[in-house]
């Protein structure tokens, strides 16, 4: 039976997700979850995880002697939690380069664990001031860890991680980067980009299912962290790393079906190729911009500082505008759009993640424009 016939028989319609993850998946990835029941403690399953671990390092061009991948069962936030709570030595301070909701999340994690940190906040609609980052590092020699988000998914702002990483290293700190919404999309070279730890979850760039998250980073630093304060049991990076090294198993029950889906997603990742995949996401991103401009919408941040993966669009100034209604109209027709994430500003997001292409975006804009007409929203929209 052909894959598409199976999906039809299952009544599984293809949805185009323009939200910032989970992303649209291929049918082959969906079906890869259907496997004979297996106990994840079997060697066969351990091998699947080992292969995935190697691939996750390879995606960011990491030297396997230097870098490893640590798998967790959880959503992407578990990685931020694990990195921060595990990698800050006793008596040291973290620096959060904070220009959005996701770096704010790292600051909240510091709050929850009672960790000393400097919250270097800057506007969410502009690039951070590197001189300010350097000044803080200069004045605070106790900073041992610098953290930021690569793509601030709330706005689509792309942070200059290579430059921030260079500063962290210049002042003897490690650099952890939340690459959840760039990994396996925007090409990353972990060493050249001055990253010690990056992270993602399987349902974003890899176009797999939810439930598997992973940190890719330096083995020597994880090993050194063995003697750092243990602040979490479930989310300790060294504990999870060490258990996998010794046993070939995740410490606690892994998300079995998601791991099979991820195995397939990785096969498809290599088949598409880093460059071609990024070119496809870029084409989708450009198609989103084209549609948005044609309808007269304004952007929240300038295109030049966008990650190429998220377009944050301001609500129009129209008494008939109702995001929920427009969302529902599109949703019923197989297209998902997503509300914004910046307080006080009405906006929504259209993202170029997932197994979608320019044609899907063109189809989306037909439906979206229909929705605008349906609810008597003036087109081109007013701002
Ligand atoms: C999606 C995402 C996460 C993870 O969020 P969850 O709700 O835990 O899935 C973390 N950081 C960034 C930048 C993201 O885009």
mmCIF file of C-alpha atoms and ligand atoms in Angstrom:
data_model
loop_
_atom_site.group_PDB
_atom_site.id
_atom_site.type_symbol
_atom_site.label_atom_id
_atom_site.label_comp_id
_atom_site.label_asym_id
_atom_site.label_seq_id
_atom_site.Cartn_x
_atom_site.Cartn_y
_atom_site.Cartn_z
ATOM 1 C CA UNK A 1 0.000 0.000 0.000
ATOM 2 C CA UNK A 2 1.275 3.488 -0.877
ATOM 3 C CA UNK A 3 1.914 5.835 2.038
ATOM 4 C CA UNK A 4 -0.681 8.316 0.819
ATOM 5 C CA UNK A 5 -3.305 5.570 0.561
ATOM 6 C CA UNK A 6 -2.584 4.528 4.127
ATOM 7 C CA UNK A 7 -3.024 8.107 5.307
ATOM 8 C CA UNK A 8 -6.257 8.359 3.388
ATOM 9 C CA UNK A 9 -7.527 5.094 4.823
ATOM 10 C CA UNK A 10 -6.669 6.437 8.278
ATOM 11 C CA UNK A 11 -8.507 9.663 7.497
ATOM 12 C CA UNK A 12 -5.359 11.589 8.357
ATOM 13 C CA UNK A 13 -5.502 14.909 6.534
ATOM 14 C CA UNK A 14 -2.331 16.872 5.851
ATOM 15 C CA UNK A 15 -2.237 20.089 7.861
ATOM 16 C CA UNK A 16 0.115 22.959 7.104
ATOM 17 C CA UNK A 17 1.412 24.272 10.420
ATOM 18 C CA UNK A 18 2.645 27.848 10.282
ATOM 19 C CA UNK A 19 3.016 27.957 14.076
ATOM 20 C CA UNK A 20 6.526 27.903 15.578
ATOM 21 C CA UNK A 21 6.548 24.140 16.184
ATOM 22 C CA UNK A 22 5.581 21.384 16.446
ATOM 23 C CA UNK A 23 6.047 21.445 12.702
ATOM 24 C CA UNK A 24 4.333 19.715 9.804
ATOM 25 C CA UNK A 25 5.771 16.229 9.414
ATOM 26 C CA UNK A 26 5.979 13.907 6.433
ATOM 27 C CA UNK A 27 3.663 10.913 6.253
ATOM 28 C CA UNK A 28 6.675 8.612 6.368
ATOM 29 C CA UNK A 29 7.730 10.117 9.700
ATOM 30 C CA UNK A 30 4.190 9.787 11.058
ATOM 31 C CA UNK A 31 4.013 6.140 10.024
ATOM 32 C CA UNK A 32 7.481 5.353 11.408
ATOM 33 C CA UNK A 33 5.885 5.519 14.866
ATOM 34 C CA UNK A 34 4.000 2.324 14.159
ATOM 35 C CA UNK A 35 6.399 -0.397 15.188
ATOM 36 C CA UNK A 36 6.073 -3.696 17.002
ATOM 37 C CA UNK A 37 5.883 -3.169 20.745
ATOM 38 C CA UNK A 38 9.356 -3.171 22.191
ATOM 39 C CA UNK A 39 10.853 -2.763 25.625
ATOM 40 C CA UNK A 40 13.220 0.210 25.370
ATOM 41 C CA UNK A 41 15.786 -1.660 27.470
ATOM 42 C CA UNK A 42 16.446 -4.017 24.521
ATOM 43 C CA UNK A 43 19.876 -3.659 22.881
ATOM 44 C CA UNK A 44 18.159 -3.120 19.537
ATOM 45 C CA UNK A 45 16.504 0.001 20.864
ATOM 46 C CA UNK A 46 19.727 1.202 22.487
ATOM 47 C CA UNK A 47 21.369 1.055 19.070
ATOM 48 C CA UNK A 48 18.628 3.235 17.568
ATOM 49 C CA UNK A 49 19.343 5.860 20.240
ATOM 50 C CA UNK A 50 23.126 5.592 19.723
ATOM 51 C CA UNK A 51 22.695 6.224 15.991
ATOM 52 C CA UNK A 52 20.446 9.201 16.700
ATOM 53 C CA UNK A 53 22.979 10.542 19.208
ATOM 54 C CA UNK A 54 25.753 10.424 16.585
ATOM 55 C CA UNK A 55 23.558 12.113 13.974
ATOM 56 C CA UNK A 56 22.597 14.919 16.362
ATOM 57 C CA UNK A 57 26.272 15.835 16.791
ATOM 58 C CA UNK A 58 26.895 15.547 13.055
ATOM 59 C CA UNK A 59 24.069 17.977 12.198
ATOM 60 C CA UNK A 60 26.006 20.789 13.885
ATOM 61 C CA UNK A 61 29.318 19.534 12.428
ATOM 62 C CA UNK A 62 30.650 18.552 15.837
ATOM 63 C CA UNK A 63 33.787 16.450 16.216
ATOM 64 C CA UNK A 64 32.472 13.250 17.879
ATOM 65 C CA UNK A 65 35.583 13.078 20.049
ATOM 66 C CA UNK A 66 34.791 16.480 21.529
ATOM 67 C CA UNK A 67 30.984 16.742 21.476
ATOM 68 C CA UNK A 68 28.163 14.448 22.434
ATOM 69 C CA UNK A 69 24.375 14.556 22.476
ATOM 70 C CA UNK A 70 22.389 13.960 25.654
ATOM 71 C CA UNK A 71 18.797 12.855 25.124
ATOM 72 C CA UNK A 72 15.905 13.771 27.372
ATOM 73 C CA UNK A 73 12.252 12.844 27.379
ATOM 74 C CA UNK A 74 10.481 16.173 27.503
ATOM 75 C CA UNK A 75 9.744 19.311 25.532
ATOM 76 C CA UNK A 76 12.485 21.749 24.559
ATOM 77 C CA UNK A 77 12.401 23.651 27.829
ATOM 78 C CA UNK A 78 13.892 20.626 29.596
ATOM 79 C CA UNK A 79 17.165 21.370 27.766
ATOM 80 C CA UNK A 80 17.369 24.962 28.990
ATOM 81 C CA UNK A 81 16.587 23.733 32.491
ATOM 82 C CA UNK A 82 19.187 20.952 32.370
ATOM 83 C CA UNK A 83 21.961 23.123 30.914
ATOM 84 C CA UNK A 84 21.547 25.969 33.335
ATOM 85 C CA UNK A 85 20.991 23.977 36.499
ATOM 86 C CA UNK A 86 23.794 21.518 35.691
ATOM 87 C CA UNK A 87 26.540 23.666 34.200
ATOM 88 C CA UNK A 88 26.857 26.554 36.629
ATOM 89 C CA UNK A 89 29.629 25.823 39.163
ATOM 90 C CA UNK A 90 29.175 26.608 42.843
ATOM 91 C CA UNK A 91 29.489 30.292 43.662
ATOM 92 C CA UNK A 92 29.504 31.402 40.024
ATOM 93 C CA UNK A 93 27.130 33.653 38.143
ATOM 94 C CA UNK A 94 25.246 33.186 34.875
ATOM 95 C CA UNK A 95 24.775 35.958 32.330
ATOM 96 C CA UNK A 96 21.568 35.880 30.329
ATOM 97 C CA UNK A 97 21.675 37.949 27.160
ATOM 98 C CA UNK A 98 17.954 38.548 27.204
ATOM 99 C CA UNK A 99 15.989 40.006 24.313
ATOM 100 C CA UNK A 100 12.893 37.878 24.206
ATOM 101 C CA UNK A 101 10.562 35.327 25.750
ATOM 102 C CA UNK A 102 12.937 32.389 25.425
ATOM 103 C CA UNK A 103 15.982 34.003 27.019
ATOM 104 C CA UNK A 104 13.556 35.246 29.699
ATOM 105 C CA UNK A 105 12.690 31.606 30.279
ATOM 106 C CA UNK A 106 16.360 30.931 31.095
ATOM 107 C CA UNK A 107 16.265 33.813 33.583
ATOM 108 C CA UNK A 108 13.159 32.297 35.192
ATOM 109 C CA UNK A 109 14.974 28.987 35.493
ATOM 110 C CA UNK A 110 17.765 30.774 37.403
ATOM 111 C CA UNK A 111 15.098 32.293 39.650
ATOM 112 C CA UNK A 112 13.512 28.908 40.338
ATOM 113 C CA UNK A 113 16.830 27.311 41.285
ATOM 114 C CA UNK A 114 17.948 30.395 43.196
ATOM 115 C CA UNK A 115 21.021 30.745 40.984
ATOM 116 C CA UNK A 116 22.942 34.017 40.869
ATOM 117 C CA UNK A 117 22.561 35.615 37.445
ATOM 118 C CA UNK A 118 22.747 38.884 35.602
ATOM 119 C CA UNK A 119 19.747 39.532 33.431
ATOM 120 C CA UNK A 120 21.106 41.720 30.624
ATOM 121 C CA UNK A 121 17.828 42.814 29.113
ATOM 122 C CA UNK A 122 17.596 44.671 25.839
ATOM 123 C CA UNK A 123 14.692 45.600 23.539
ATOM 124 C CA UNK A 124 12.966 42.637 21.896
ATOM 125 C CA UNK A 125 12.967 44.320 18.504
ATOM 126 C CA UNK A 126 16.683 45.038 18.063
ATOM 127 C CA UNK A 127 20.004 43.219 18.134
ATOM 128 C CA UNK A 128 21.777 43.179 21.494
ATOM 129 C CA UNK A 129 24.605 45.623 22.143
ATOM 130 C CA UNK A 130 27.783 43.537 22.128
ATOM 131 C CA UNK A 131 29.752 46.288 23.880
ATOM 132 C CA UNK A 132 27.253 46.072 26.756
ATOM 133 C CA UNK A 133 27.704 42.295 26.886
ATOM 134 C CA UNK A 134 31.481 42.745 27.044
ATOM 135 C CA UNK A 135 31.233 45.395 29.747
ATOM 136 C CA UNK A 136 29.205 43.072 31.984
ATOM 137 C CA UNK A 137 31.703 40.262 31.441
ATOM 138 C CA UNK A 138 34.602 42.586 32.190
ATOM 139 C CA UNK A 139 33.057 43.876 35.400
ATOM 140 C CA UNK A 140 31.908 40.474 36.654
ATOM 141 C CA UNK A 141 34.746 37.958 36.582
ATOM 142 C CA UNK A 142 32.545 35.452 38.438
ATOM 143 C CA UNK A 143 30.427 34.868 35.336
ATOM 144 C CA UNK A 144 30.978 31.243 34.351
ATOM 145 C CA UNK A 145 28.090 30.717 31.932
ATOM 146 C CA UNK A 146 26.607 32.924 29.227
ATOM 147 C CA UNK A 147 23.251 31.976 27.754
ATOM 148 C CA UNK A 148 21.053 33.316 24.994
ATOM 149 C CA UNK A 149 18.502 32.194 22.411
ATOM 150 C CA UNK A 150 19.640 31.897 18.800
ATOM 151 C CA UNK A 151 16.276 32.632 17.235
ATOM 152 C CA UNK A 152 13.971 34.391 19.692
ATOM 153 C CA UNK A 153 10.937 32.498 18.428
ATOM 154 C CA UNK A 154 8.472 35.043 19.823
ATOM 155 C CA UNK A 155 9.650 37.741 17.441
ATOM 156 C CA UNK A 156 11.935 35.904 15.004
ATOM 157 C CA UNK A 157 14.957 37.966 16.077
ATOM 158 C CA UNK A 158 18.264 36.302 15.192
ATOM 159 C CA UNK A 159 20.900 36.835 17.852
ATOM 160 C CA UNK A 160 24.602 37.141 16.891
ATOM 161 C CA UNK A 161 25.639 33.968 18.689
ATOM 162 C CA UNK A 162 29.111 33.657 17.173
ATOM 163 C CA UNK A 163 30.022 37.104 18.513
ATOM 164 C CA UNK A 164 28.418 36.539 21.923
ATOM 165 C CA UNK A 165 30.171 33.157 22.160
ATOM 166 C CA UNK A 166 33.528 34.757 21.351
ATOM 167 C CA UNK A 167 33.020 37.250 24.173
ATOM 168 C CA UNK A 168 32.002 34.512 26.618
ATOM 169 C CA UNK A 169 35.155 32.580 25.789
ATOM 170 C CA UNK A 170 37.361 35.676 25.963
ATOM 171 C CA UNK A 171 36.282 36.069 29.593
ATOM 172 C CA UNK A 172 36.534 32.378 30.470
ATOM 173 C CA UNK A 173 32.819 31.547 30.504
ATOM 174 C CA UNK A 174 31.052 28.722 28.705
ATOM 175 C CA UNK A 175 28.369 29.552 26.143
ATOM 176 C CA UNK A 176 25.016 27.762 26.091
ATOM 177 C CA UNK A 177 22.626 28.607 23.286
ATOM 178 C CA UNK A 178 18.975 27.813 22.910
ATOM 179 C CA UNK A 179 18.931 26.728 19.274
ATOM 180 C CA UNK A 180 15.549 25.009 19.576
ATOM 181 C CA UNK A 181 14.082 26.991 16.698
ATOM 182 C CA UNK A 182 17.143 26.985 14.396
ATOM 183 C CA UNK A 183 18.745 23.557 14.860
ATOM 184 C CA UNK A 184 18.543 21.412 11.690
ATOM 185 C CA UNK A 185 17.245 24.424 9.750
ATOM 186 C CA UNK A 186 19.718 27.334 9.806
ATOM 187 C CA UNK A 187 23.122 25.710 9.382
ATOM 188 C CA UNK A 188 25.100 25.677 12.653
ATOM 189 C CA UNK A 189 28.768 24.836 13.083
ATOM 190 C CA UNK A 190 29.101 24.247 16.790
ATOM 191 C CA UNK A 191 32.860 24.958 17.010
ATOM 192 C CA UNK A 192 33.000 27.854 14.547
ATOM 193 C CA UNK A 193 29.919 29.415 16.150
ATOM 194 C CA UNK A 194 31.677 29.356 19.559
ATOM 195 C CA UNK A 195 28.935 27.198 21.074
ATOM 196 C CA UNK A 196 29.698 24.910 23.992
ATOM 197 C CA UNK A 197 26.122 23.661 24.312
ATOM 198 C CA UNK A 198 23.198 23.944 21.951
ATOM 199 C CA UNK A 199 19.842 22.241 22.122
ATOM 200 C CA UNK A 200 16.609 21.423 20.363
ATOM 201 C CA UNK A 201 13.572 19.194 20.429
ATOM 202 C CA UNK A 202 12.673 16.663 17.776
ATOM 203 C CA UNK A 203 9.452 18.335 16.636
ATOM 204 C CA UNK A 204 10.991 21.532 15.260
ATOM 205 C CA UNK A 205 13.875 21.508 12.756
ATOM 206 C CA UNK A 206 14.061 17.744 12.593
ATOM 207 C CA UNK A 207 10.384 17.543 11.647
ATOM 208 C CA UNK A 208 9.781 14.623 13.990
ATOM 209 C CA UNK A 209 7.312 14.162 16.847
ATOM 210 C CA UNK A 210 7.072 15.721 20.309
ATOM 211 C CA UNK A 211 8.617 14.209 23.411
ATOM 212 C CA UNK A 212 12.319 13.951 22.572
ATOM 213 C CA UNK A 213 14.719 16.780 23.362
ATOM 214 C CA UNK A 214 18.483 16.887 23.302
ATOM 215 C CA UNK A 215 21.508 18.923 24.273
ATOM 216 C CA UNK A 216 24.582 18.814 22.031
ATOM 217 C CA UNK A 217 27.743 19.925 23.750
ATOM 218 C CA UNK A 218 31.254 19.436 25.026
ATOM 219 C CA UNK A 219 31.988 16.162 26.780
ATOM 220 C CA UNK A 220 34.821 17.626 28.872
ATOM 221 C CA UNK A 221 32.513 20.270 30.325
ATOM 222 C CA UNK A 222 29.819 17.703 31.116
ATOM 223 C CA UNK A 223 32.438 15.560 32.802
ATOM 224 C CA UNK A 224 33.706 18.525 34.815
ATOM 225 C CA UNK A 225 30.116 19.267 35.893
ATOM 226 C CA UNK A 226 30.036 15.929 37.731
ATOM 227 C CA UNK A 227 31.321 17.805 40.776
ATOM 228 C CA UNK A 228 29.029 20.832 40.472
ATOM 229 C CA UNK A 229 26.058 21.177 42.805
ATOM 230 C CA UNK A 230 23.231 18.779 41.923
ATOM 231 C CA UNK A 231 20.145 20.948 41.682
ATOM 232 C CA UNK A 232 17.759 18.590 39.922
ATOM 233 C CA UNK A 233 17.422 14.837 39.845
ATOM 234 C CA UNK A 234 15.433 14.338 36.651
ATOM 235 C CA UNK A 235 17.137 17.124 34.694
ATOM 236 C CA UNK A 236 20.811 16.748 35.472
ATOM 237 C CA UNK A 237 22.999 16.764 32.387
ATOM 238 C CA UNK A 238 25.866 14.740 33.823
ATOM 239 C CA UNK A 239 23.575 12.100 35.345
ATOM 240 C CA UNK A 240 21.775 11.590 32.041
ATOM 241 C CA UNK A 241 25.050 11.590 30.057
ATOM 242 C CA UNK A 242 26.835 9.219 32.383
ATOM 243 C CA UNK A 243 23.963 6.742 32.490
ATOM 244 C CA UNK A 244 23.775 6.606 28.709
ATOM 245 C CA UNK A 245 27.568 6.219 28.402
ATOM 246 C CA UNK A 246 27.610 3.330 30.844
ATOM 247 C CA UNK A 247 24.453 1.503 29.771
ATOM 248 C CA UNK A 248 23.453 2.702 26.295
ATOM 249 C CA UNK A 249 20.064 3.584 27.810
ATOM 250 C CA UNK A 250 18.295 6.742 28.775
ATOM 251 C CA UNK A 251 18.132 6.973 32.563
ATOM 252 C CA UNK A 252 14.334 6.967 32.570
ATOM 253 C CA UNK A 253 11.744 5.732 30.071
ATOM 254 C CA UNK A 254 12.394 7.222 26.628
ATOM 255 C CA UNK A 255 9.632 8.369 24.252
ATOM 256 C CA UNK A 256 9.794 5.148 22.234
ATOM 257 C CA UNK A 257 7.561 6.022 19.274
ATOM 258 C CA UNK A 258 9.045 9.503 18.929
ATOM 259 C CA UNK A 259 12.484 7.933 18.772
ATOM 260 C CA UNK A 260 11.407 5.745 15.860
ATOM 261 C CA UNK A 261 9.898 8.773 14.155
ATOM 262 C CA UNK A 262 13.160 10.655 14.741
ATOM 263 C CA UNK A 263 15.187 7.848 13.212
ATOM 264 C CA UNK A 264 13.108 8.250 10.055
ATOM 265 C CA UNK A 265 13.232 12.056 10.237
ATOM 266 C CA UNK A 266 17.036 11.935 10.374
ATOM 267 C CA UNK A 267 17.099 9.671 7.336
ATOM 268 C CA UNK A 268 15.000 12.282 5.538
ATOM 269 C CA UNK A 269 17.199 15.094 6.870
ATOM 270 C CA UNK A 270 20.328 13.578 5.314
ATOM 271 C CA UNK A 271 18.471 12.775 2.104
ATOM 272 C CA UNK A 272 17.335 16.391 1.735
ATOM 273 C CA UNK A 273 20.703 17.785 2.835
ATOM 274 C CA UNK A 274 21.601 20.754 5.026
ATOM 275 C CA UNK A 275 21.900 23.247 2.195
ATOM 276 C CA UNK A 276 18.778 22.198 0.278
ATOM 277 C CA UNK A 277 16.723 22.115 3.462
ATOM 278 C CA UNK A 278 17.806 25.613 4.452
ATOM 279 C CA UNK A 279 17.064 26.793 0.900
ATOM 280 C CA UNK A 280 13.547 25.337 1.205
ATOM 281 C CA UNK A 281 12.893 27.030 4.559
ATOM 282 C CA UNK A 282 14.215 30.260 3.046
ATOM 283 C CA UNK A 283 11.882 29.954 0.058
ATOM 284 C CA UNK A 284 8.947 29.417 2.428
ATOM 285 C CA UNK A 285 10.050 32.439 4.481
ATOM 286 C CA UNK A 286 10.251 34.618 1.365
ATOM 287 C CA UNK A 287 6.818 33.429 0.233
ATOM 288 C CA UNK A 288 5.412 34.407 3.649
ATOM 289 C CA UNK A 289 6.938 37.881 3.341
ATOM 290 C CA UNK A 290 5.582 38.262 -0.163
ATOM 291 C CA UNK A 291 2.030 37.418 0.911
ATOM 292 C CA UNK A 292 2.195 39.607 4.003
ATOM 293 C CA UNK A 293 3.480 42.601 2.039
ATOM 294 C CA UNK A 294 0.920 42.144 -0.720
ATOM 295 C CA UNK A 295 -1.890 42.302 1.849
ATOM 296 C CA UNK A 296 -0.402 45.424 3.419
ATOM 297 C CA UNK A 297 0.546 43.996 6.817
ATOM 298 C CA UNK A 298 3.418 45.475 8.836
ATOM 299 C CA UNK A 299 6.232 43.537 10.459
ATOM 300 C CA UNK A 300 7.106 43.690 14.154
ATOM 301 C CA UNK A 301 10.870 43.661 13.511
ATOM 302 C CA UNK A 302 12.775 44.562 10.329
ATOM 303 C CA UNK A 303 13.396 41.698 7.951
ATOM 304 C CA UNK A 304 17.188 42.258 8.115
ATOM 305 C CA UNK A 305 17.366 41.060 11.718
ATOM 306 C CA UNK A 306 14.996 38.119 11.298
ATOM 307 C CA UNK A 307 16.085 34.521 11.597
ATOM 308 C CA UNK A 308 14.480 33.457 8.336
ATOM 309 C CA UNK A 309 12.126 31.157 10.249
ATOM 310 C CA UNK A 310 9.521 33.288 12.007
ATOM 311 C CA UNK A 311 7.612 36.283 10.692
ATOM 312 C CA UNK A 312 5.909 38.321 13.427
ATOM 313 C CA UNK A 313 3.103 40.331 11.850
ATOM 314 C CA UNK A 314 1.288 43.224 13.528
ATOM 315 C CA UNK A 315 -2.492 43.151 13.810
ATOM 316 C CA UNK A 316 -4.057 45.590 11.370
ATOM 317 C CA UNK A 317 -5.849 48.674 12.563
ATOM 318 C CA UNK A 318 -9.321 47.525 11.591
ATOM 319 C CA UNK A 319 -12.400 47.291 13.841
ATOM 320 C CA UNK A 320 -13.334 44.012 12.155
ATOM 321 C CA UNK A 321 -10.001 42.314 12.808
ATOM 322 C CA UNK A 322 -10.444 39.301 15.055
ATOM 323 C CA UNK A 323 -7.492 36.947 15.229
ATOM 324 C CA UNK A 324 -9.536 34.067 16.626
ATOM 325 C CA UNK A 325 -12.021 34.198 13.766
ATOM 326 C CA UNK A 326 -9.322 34.384 11.106
ATOM 327 C CA UNK A 327 -7.419 31.602 12.843
ATOM 328 C CA UNK A 328 -10.487 29.366 12.982
ATOM 329 C CA UNK A 329 -11.337 29.998 9.335
ATOM 330 C CA UNK A 330 -7.811 28.941 8.305
ATOM 331 C CA UNK A 331 -7.649 26.083 10.794
ATOM 332 C CA UNK A 332 -10.814 24.493 9.434
ATOM 333 C CA UNK A 333 -9.152 24.507 6.026
ATOM 334 C CA UNK A 334 -5.912 22.903 7.183
ATOM 335 C CA UNK A 335 -3.721 25.922 7.962
ATOM 336 C CA UNK A 336 -2.587 26.853 11.463
ATOM 337 C CA UNK A 337 -1.486 30.380 12.343
ATOM 338 C CA UNK A 338 -0.247 31.421 15.762
ATOM 339 C CA UNK A 339 -0.797 34.387 18.068
ATOM 340 C CA UNK A 340 2.103 36.652 19.037
ATOM 341 C CA UNK A 341 4.201 36.703 22.140
ATOM 342 C CA UNK A 342 5.074 40.278 22.992
ATOM 343 C CA UNK A 343 3.101 41.984 25.718
ATOM 344 C CA UNK A 344 1.077 44.970 24.725
ATOM 345 C CA UNK A 345 1.446 44.433 20.992
ATOM 346 C CA UNK A 346 -1.181 42.576 18.997
ATOM 347 C CA UNK A 347 0.538 40.298 16.536
ATOM 348 C CA UNK A 348 0.550 36.859 15.031
ATOM 349 C CA UNK A 349 3.250 34.655 13.616
ATOM 350 C CA UNK A 350 3.796 32.763 10.413
ATOM 351 C CA UNK A 351 6.731 30.371 10.475
ATOM 352 C CA UNK A 352 8.736 28.504 7.889
ATOM 353 C CA UNK A 353 9.465 25.382 9.944
ATOM 354 C CA UNK A 354 8.440 21.908 8.928
ATOM 355 C CA UNK A 355 7.819 19.794 5.849
ATOM 356 C CA UNK A 356 6.177 22.531 3.821
ATOM 357 C CA UNK A 357 7.083 24.429 0.671
ATOM 358 C CA UNK A 358 6.313 27.650 -1.211
ATOM 359 C CA UNK A 359 3.202 26.122 -2.778
ATOM 360 C CA UNK A 360 1.735 25.494 0.681
ATOM 361 C CA UNK A 361 2.301 29.147 1.535
ATOM 362 C CA UNK A 362 0.605 30.263 -1.681
ATOM 363 C CA UNK A 363 -2.354 27.985 -0.868
ATOM 364 C CA UNK A 364 -2.412 29.422 2.643
ATOM 365 C CA UNK A 365 -2.621 33.008 1.409
ATOM 366 C CA UNK A 366 -5.621 32.155 -0.791
ATOM 367 C CA UNK A 367 -7.457 30.894 2.302
ATOM 368 C CA UNK A 368 -6.159 33.714 4.509
ATOM 369 C CA UNK A 369 -7.332 36.374 2.069
ATOM 370 C CA UNK A 370 -10.721 34.656 1.860
ATOM 371 C CA UNK A 371 -10.904 34.888 5.652
ATOM 372 C CA UNK A 372 -10.143 38.623 5.545
ATOM 373 C CA UNK A 373 -12.985 39.123 3.060
ATOM 374 C CA UNK A 374 -15.294 36.846 5.008
ATOM 375 C CA UNK A 375 -14.959 39.072 8.083
ATOM 376 C CA UNK A 376 -15.003 42.392 6.178
ATOM 377 C CA UNK A 377 -11.429 43.286 6.996
ATOM 378 C CA UNK A 378 -10.224 45.938 4.534
ATOM 379 C CA UNK A 379 -7.532 44.696 2.124
ATOM 380 C CA UNK A 380 -4.846 45.942 1.804
ATOM 381 C CA UNK A 381 -4.984 46.174 5.569
ATOM 382 C CA UNK A 382 -4.442 49.452 7.394
ATOM 383 C CA UNK A 383 -1.885 50.134 10.126
HETATM 384 C C1 LIG B 1 10.003 25.849 21.080
HETATM 385 C C2 LIG B 1 11.107 26.484 21.812
HETATM 386 C C3 LIG B 1 11.501 26.002 23.062
HETATM 387 C C4 LIG B 1 10.815 24.861 23.756
HETATM 388 O O1 LIG B 1 9.549 25.149 24.165
HETATM 389 P P1 LIG B 1 8.607 23.974 24.736
HETATM 390 O O2 LIG B 1 7.325 24.674 25.026
HETATM 391 O O3 LIG B 1 9.272 23.399 25.903
HETATM 392 O O4 LIG B 1 8.484 22.992 23.613
HETATM 393 C C5 LIG B 1 12.608 26.558 23.661
HETATM 394 N N1 LIG B 1 13.268 27.568 23.087
HETATM 395 C C6 LIG B 1 12.925 28.072 21.895
HETATM 396 C C7 LIG B 1 13.730 29.182 21.302
HETATM 397 C C8 LIG B 1 11.826 27.550 21.210
HETATM 398 O O5 LIG B 1 11.488 28.035 20.021
#
